[in-house]
C-alpha positions as a printed Julia matrix, in Angstrom:
368×3 Matrix{Float64}:
   3.32  -17.74   31.84
   1.34  -16.82   28.68
   2.75  -17.26   25.17
   3.26  -13.48   24.92
   5.16  -13.22   28.19
   7.19  -16.33   27.4
   8.3   -14.85   24.07
   9.2   -11.47   25.51
  10.37  -12.37   29.01
   7.85   -9.95   30.53
   5.8   -11.15   33.47
   2.04  -10.54   33.29
   0.84   -7.54   35.3
  -2.88   -8.0    34.63
  -5.27  -10.89   34.27
  -6.01  -10.3    30.59
  -2.93  -11.18   28.55
  -2.35   -9.34   25.26
  -2.77  -10.99   21.89
   0.13  -12.56   20.03
   0.53  -12.15   16.28
   2.81  -15.18   16.34
  -0.09  -17.32   17.53
  -2.23  -16.39   14.54
  -2.35  -18.33   11.26
  -5.25  -16.76    9.33
  -6.81  -18.29    6.24
  -8.42  -15.85    3.82
 -10.96  -17.09    1.24
 -10.67  -15.69   -2.27
 -14.03  -13.91   -2.13
 -12.79  -11.87    0.83
  -9.82  -10.69   -1.23
 -12.22   -9.29   -3.85
 -14.67   -7.79   -1.35
 -11.82   -6.03    0.47
 -10.59   -4.22   -2.63
 -11.71   -0.86   -1.24
  -9.7     2.0     0.31
  -8.31    0.93    3.7
  -9.82    2.27    6.95
  -7.25    5.07    7.18
  -8.71    6.48    3.97
 -12.42    5.87    4.56
 -13.22    9.55    5.01
 -10.69   11.23    2.75
 -11.94   13.35   -0.12
 -10.45   15.86   -2.53
 -11.78   18.58   -0.21
  -9.78   17.2     2.72
  -6.49   17.11    0.81
  -4.42   20.12    1.89
  -1.98   21.03   -0.9
   1.33   22.57    0.06
   1.03   26.19   -1.2
   4.64   25.99   -2.33
   3.92   22.97   -4.57
   1.63   23.91   -7.5
   1.79   20.32   -8.8
  -0.33   19.24   -5.82
  -3.05   21.74   -6.69
  -2.94   20.66  -10.34
  -3.25   16.99   -9.38
  -6.49   17.67   -7.49
  -7.91   19.56  -10.48
  -7.05   16.81  -12.97
  -8.32   13.99  -10.76
 -11.62   15.74  -10.07
 -12.12   15.97  -13.83
 -11.12   12.34  -14.23
 -13.71   11.22  -11.66
 -16.42   13.31  -13.3
 -15.62   11.75  -16.65
 -16.25    8.29  -15.23
 -19.93    9.06  -14.59
 -22.88    7.99  -16.69
 -24.14    4.62  -17.8
 -21.53    2.03  -18.63
 -21.48    1.33  -22.34
 -20.03   -1.57  -24.27
 -16.24   -1.71  -23.75
 -15.38   -1.53  -27.45
 -17.54    1.57  -27.91
 -16.28    3.56  -24.96
 -13.43    6.05  -24.83
 -11.65    7.96  -22.12
 -10.5    10.99  -24.07
  -9.91   14.2   -22.2
 -10.84   12.31  -19.03
 -14.45   11.95  -20.18
 -16.46    9.31  -21.98
 -17.06   10.32  -25.57
 -19.78    9.14  -27.9
 -17.81    6.51  -29.74
 -18.59    6.11  -33.42
 -15.9     3.59  -34.23
 -16.01    0.01  -33.0
 -12.43    0.12  -31.71
 -11.25    1.48  -28.38
  -9.41    4.76  -29.05
  -5.67    4.82  -28.57
  -3.98    6.89  -25.89
  -3.84    6.96  -22.08
  -6.81    5.39  -20.33
  -5.73    6.22  -16.83
  -3.68    8.42  -14.55
  -0.41    7.69  -12.8
   0.49    9.69   -9.67
   4.25    9.89   -9.33
   5.98   11.42   -6.34
   8.02   10.87   -3.23
   6.98    9.57    0.16
   4.21   11.26    2.09
   3.05   13.79   -0.52
  -0.52   12.46   -0.32
  -0.67   10.15   -3.34
  -2.75    7.51   -1.57
  -5.05   10.22   -0.19
  -5.66   11.43   -3.74
  -6.1     7.91   -5.12
  -8.66    7.07   -2.43
 -10.4    10.39   -3.06
 -10.69    9.45   -6.72
 -12.27    6.13   -5.74
 -14.78    7.88   -3.47
 -15.55   10.59   -6.04
 -16.16    8.23   -8.97
 -19.95    8.05   -9.45
 -20.36    4.27   -9.42
 -21.45    1.63   -6.94
 -18.62    0.33   -4.72
 -18.95   -3.07   -6.39
 -17.96   -1.43   -9.69
 -14.78    0.12   -8.27
 -11.68   -1.7    -7.02
  -8.83   -0.34   -4.88
  -5.78   -2.29   -3.83
  -2.01   -2.27   -3.61
   0.12   -3.78   -6.31
   0.91   -6.69   -4.01
  -2.79   -7.24   -3.29
  -3.49   -7.31   -7.02
  -0.87   -9.98   -7.66
  -2.18  -11.92   -4.67
  -5.67  -11.75   -6.16
  -4.39  -13.3    -9.38
  -2.7   -16.02   -7.33
  -5.93  -16.76   -5.48
  -8.39  -16.59   -8.38
  -6.25  -17.41  -11.39
  -5.56  -15.02  -14.25
  -8.68  -15.6   -16.33
 -11.03  -15.37  -13.34
  -9.33  -12.14  -12.22
  -9.83  -10.65  -15.68
 -13.48  -11.74  -15.65
 -14.06  -10.35  -12.17
 -12.43   -6.96  -12.74
 -13.6    -6.44  -16.34
 -17.03   -5.38  -15.08
 -15.54   -2.55  -13.05
 -15.65    1.13  -13.91
 -12.33    1.89  -12.2
  -9.29    0.03  -10.87
  -7.01    1.93   -8.46
  -3.56    0.44   -7.79
  -1.54    1.85   -4.9
   2.26    1.58   -4.56
   2.87    0.32   -8.07
   6.35   -1.22   -7.94
   7.66   -4.05  -10.08
  10.22   -6.24   -8.38
  10.74   -9.01  -10.92
  10.06   -9.69  -14.61
   7.38  -12.25  -13.8
   5.21   -9.72  -11.97
   5.84   -7.2   -14.73
   4.52   -9.49  -17.44
   1.62  -10.62  -15.27
   0.35   -7.15  -14.39
   1.09   -5.67  -17.81
  -0.99   -8.4   -19.45
  -3.78   -8.04  -16.88
  -4.02   -4.28  -17.3
  -3.98   -4.65  -21.06
  -6.99   -6.98  -20.85
  -8.81   -4.59  -18.52
  -8.14   -1.6   -20.77
  -9.62   -3.56  -23.68
 -12.69   -4.21  -21.51
 -13.11   -0.48  -20.89
 -11.84   -0.3   -17.32
 -10.27    3.03  -16.34
  -6.99    2.82  -14.43
  -5.36    4.92  -11.74
  -2.13    4.17   -9.9
   0.42    5.62   -7.53
   4.13    5.0    -7.39
   7.4     6.57   -6.36
   8.87    6.02   -9.83
   7.9     7.24  -13.28
   6.28    4.46  -15.36
   9.09    4.48  -17.93
  11.68    4.1   -15.14
  10.13    1.19  -13.22
  12.63   -1.6   -12.79
  15.55    0.48  -14.02
  18.73   -0.62  -12.35
  17.22   -3.94  -11.2
  16.99   -6.11  -14.29
  18.52   -5.69  -17.75
  16.39   -8.12  -19.76
  15.11   -6.53  -22.98
  11.73   -8.21  -22.59
  11.35   -6.71  -19.13
  12.05   -3.19  -20.4
   9.65   -3.64  -23.32
   6.89   -4.6   -20.89
   7.61   -1.5   -18.83
   7.34    0.78  -21.86
   4.09   -0.81  -23.02
   2.62   -0.45  -19.57
   3.55    3.21  -19.21
   1.59    4.04  -22.39
  -1.68    3.3   -20.55
  -1.22    6.22  -18.16
  -1.09   10.0   -18.15
   1.6    10.82  -15.58
   0.96   13.43  -12.91
   4.06   14.47  -11.0
   3.36   15.42   -7.36
   6.21   17.26   -5.69
   6.63   18.01   -2.0
   8.11   16.81    1.26
   6.83   13.92    3.34
   3.8    15.36    5.15
   4.37   12.88    7.98
   7.48   14.89    8.85
   6.14   18.31    7.88
   6.28   20.37   11.07
   6.3    17.25   13.25
   8.91   16.18   15.82
  11.36   13.4    15.13
  10.24    9.83   15.72
  10.14    8.98   19.43
  13.03    6.99   20.82
  12.32    3.31   21.51
  10.88    2.45   24.92
  12.15   -0.12   27.4
  10.95   -3.72   27.43
   9.16   -3.01   30.7
   7.3     0.0    29.26
   6.27   -1.96   26.17
   5.08   -4.9    28.27
   3.09   -2.78   30.72
   1.45   -0.9    27.86
   0.53   -4.14   26.09
  -1.18   -5.5    29.21
  -2.89   -2.18   29.92
  -4.21   -1.65   26.36
  -7.31   -3.54   25.27
  -6.77   -5.33   21.97
  -2.98   -4.91   22.0
  -0.6    -7.59   20.79
   2.78   -8.37   22.31
   5.57  -10.21   20.52
   9.35  -10.33   20.39
  10.41   -8.78   17.1
  12.69  -11.69   16.01
   9.86  -14.16   16.67
   7.45  -12.08   14.6
   9.87  -11.99   11.67
  10.11  -15.78   11.76
   6.33  -16.09   11.92
   5.84  -13.83    8.89
   7.79  -16.38    6.83
   5.08  -18.95    7.6
   2.14  -16.7     6.63
   1.47  -15.65    3.03
   1.65  -11.84    2.64
  -1.92  -11.82    1.28
  -2.99  -12.79    4.83
  -1.13  -10.05    6.71
  -4.27   -7.92    6.79
  -6.19  -10.76    8.42
  -3.24  -11.29   10.77
  -4.0    -7.87   12.27
  -7.8    -8.23   12.47
  -9.07   -6.77   15.73
  -5.61   -5.62   16.86
  -5.71   -2.12   18.39
  -1.98   -1.72   18.99
   1.15   -3.71   18.17
   3.78   -3.94   20.91
   7.21   -5.29   20.0
  10.28   -5.99   22.1
  13.88   -6.34   20.97
  13.62   -4.62   17.59
  16.84   -5.28   15.71
  18.13   -5.04   12.12
  16.31   -7.2     9.6
  18.65  -10.07    8.67
  17.98  -10.5     4.94
  16.1    -9.17    1.91
  13.26  -11.69    1.94
  12.48  -10.94    5.57
  12.71   -7.21    4.88
  10.17   -7.4     2.05
   7.74   -9.3     4.25
   8.1    -6.64    6.92
   7.33   -3.96    4.32
   3.99   -5.63    3.57
   3.13   -5.87    7.27
   4.03   -2.2     7.76
   1.69   -1.28    4.9
  -1.2    -3.26    6.42
  -0.65   -1.72    9.86
  -0.47    1.77    8.39
  -3.63    1.23    6.34
  -5.46    0.19    9.5
  -3.96    2.95   11.66
  -2.58    0.46   14.2
  -0.02    2.19   16.47
   3.29    0.38   16.99
   5.17    0.58   20.29
   8.63   -0.92   20.39
  11.81   -1.42   22.36
  15.24   -2.02   20.91
  16.52   -0.09   17.91
  14.61    2.8    16.3
  12.83    1.99   13.06
  15.27    3.97   10.91
  17.9     1.33   11.75
  15.86   -1.67   10.56
  17.48   -1.92    7.13
  21.17   -2.09    6.28
  22.94    0.5     4.15
  23.15   -2.04    1.32
  19.38   -2.52    1.43
  18.77    1.23    1.41
  20.98    1.59   -1.67
  19.54   -1.41   -3.51
  16.68   -1.97   -5.91
  14.05   -2.18   -3.16
  15.15    1.0    -1.38
  11.87    2.79   -2.16
   9.93    0.11   -0.33
  12.25    0.23    2.66
  12.09    4.02    2.94
   8.29    3.82    2.72
   8.25    1.24    5.53
  10.49    3.45    7.71
   8.26    6.45    7.06
   5.08    4.55    7.91
   6.43    2.76   10.98
   7.76    6.08   12.26
   4.3     7.61   11.91
   2.76    4.66   13.76
   5.4     4.96   16.49
   4.31    8.56   17.02
   0.71    7.36   17.28
   1.72    4.85   19.95
   3.52    7.34   22.15
   0.29    8.38   23.86
  -0.4     4.81   24.98
   2.51    4.82   27.42
   1.58    5.86   30.92
   3.99    8.08   32.82
């Protein structure tokens, strides 16, 4: 019996056994982390022209207008950092040696599924600069980059960029707050323009999680770097779409895994244990070449640390458009009520939304 069938209790029905995520322990060199700071495959082809604003939400139309102007303002030859400004979303002819005060970036605030990442990736694509002069990554990927390169080397590497886009900007502890606040401050001084998405206004990040005065001061200083654009609307992943499909049986999941080229097959509890042994910065590499993820025995996540690791994996799978087929409980029952009311609730709701979308994508893999 193969490792996949042993873990799931499903007997092989074809010669070619599916992959197993639990059998993978990827190692990612630091230079790959930098080279991969581009919009994920799901957003390779998105542009402002492909964003479809909800006609009932004027803030979505306004966001496109502002971001198009922001991208245009980032054109032209890069000048010395201390002599460049980003006033009115355009580079002015600086006469003073100091960098002008005021916002040097945009912050897209809104709920789940209103198209913030689509707009952020569109900004990256629209900015008239070579890909090597633009960086795009999640907040977690940015902190992982600092961990891999060291703070000073990260500053040196990113200071030559025209634009840094940060997706899903959420601060979960004071250490990360200080780290990223200091990093962005250095990059602003170097003349790097900033753009970020989040589900929380900059001045409200961390509220209700930590009460330390230093933490709140860092939040306020960080929010001053951004012009906030509120994007209202409902989750487009549920707009006019049916409810998430009910979980399949173990037999259906197993048959689909064996019948689908490039599919993986793992028992959900085993995968959760394996994620604890792999650094989250490697979760993207963990899914390299995987065309579909098949999971048996999905059950509630046992604790907060495990839940946060699962959130990162869900993000990587969603970025890569990897469908997820599962048996057991539906994905909206992964997290306890306490988790969904706690400080990380935004992350958990995002994971539910994304896994639900991927479950819909996987429905067509199952043969009648």
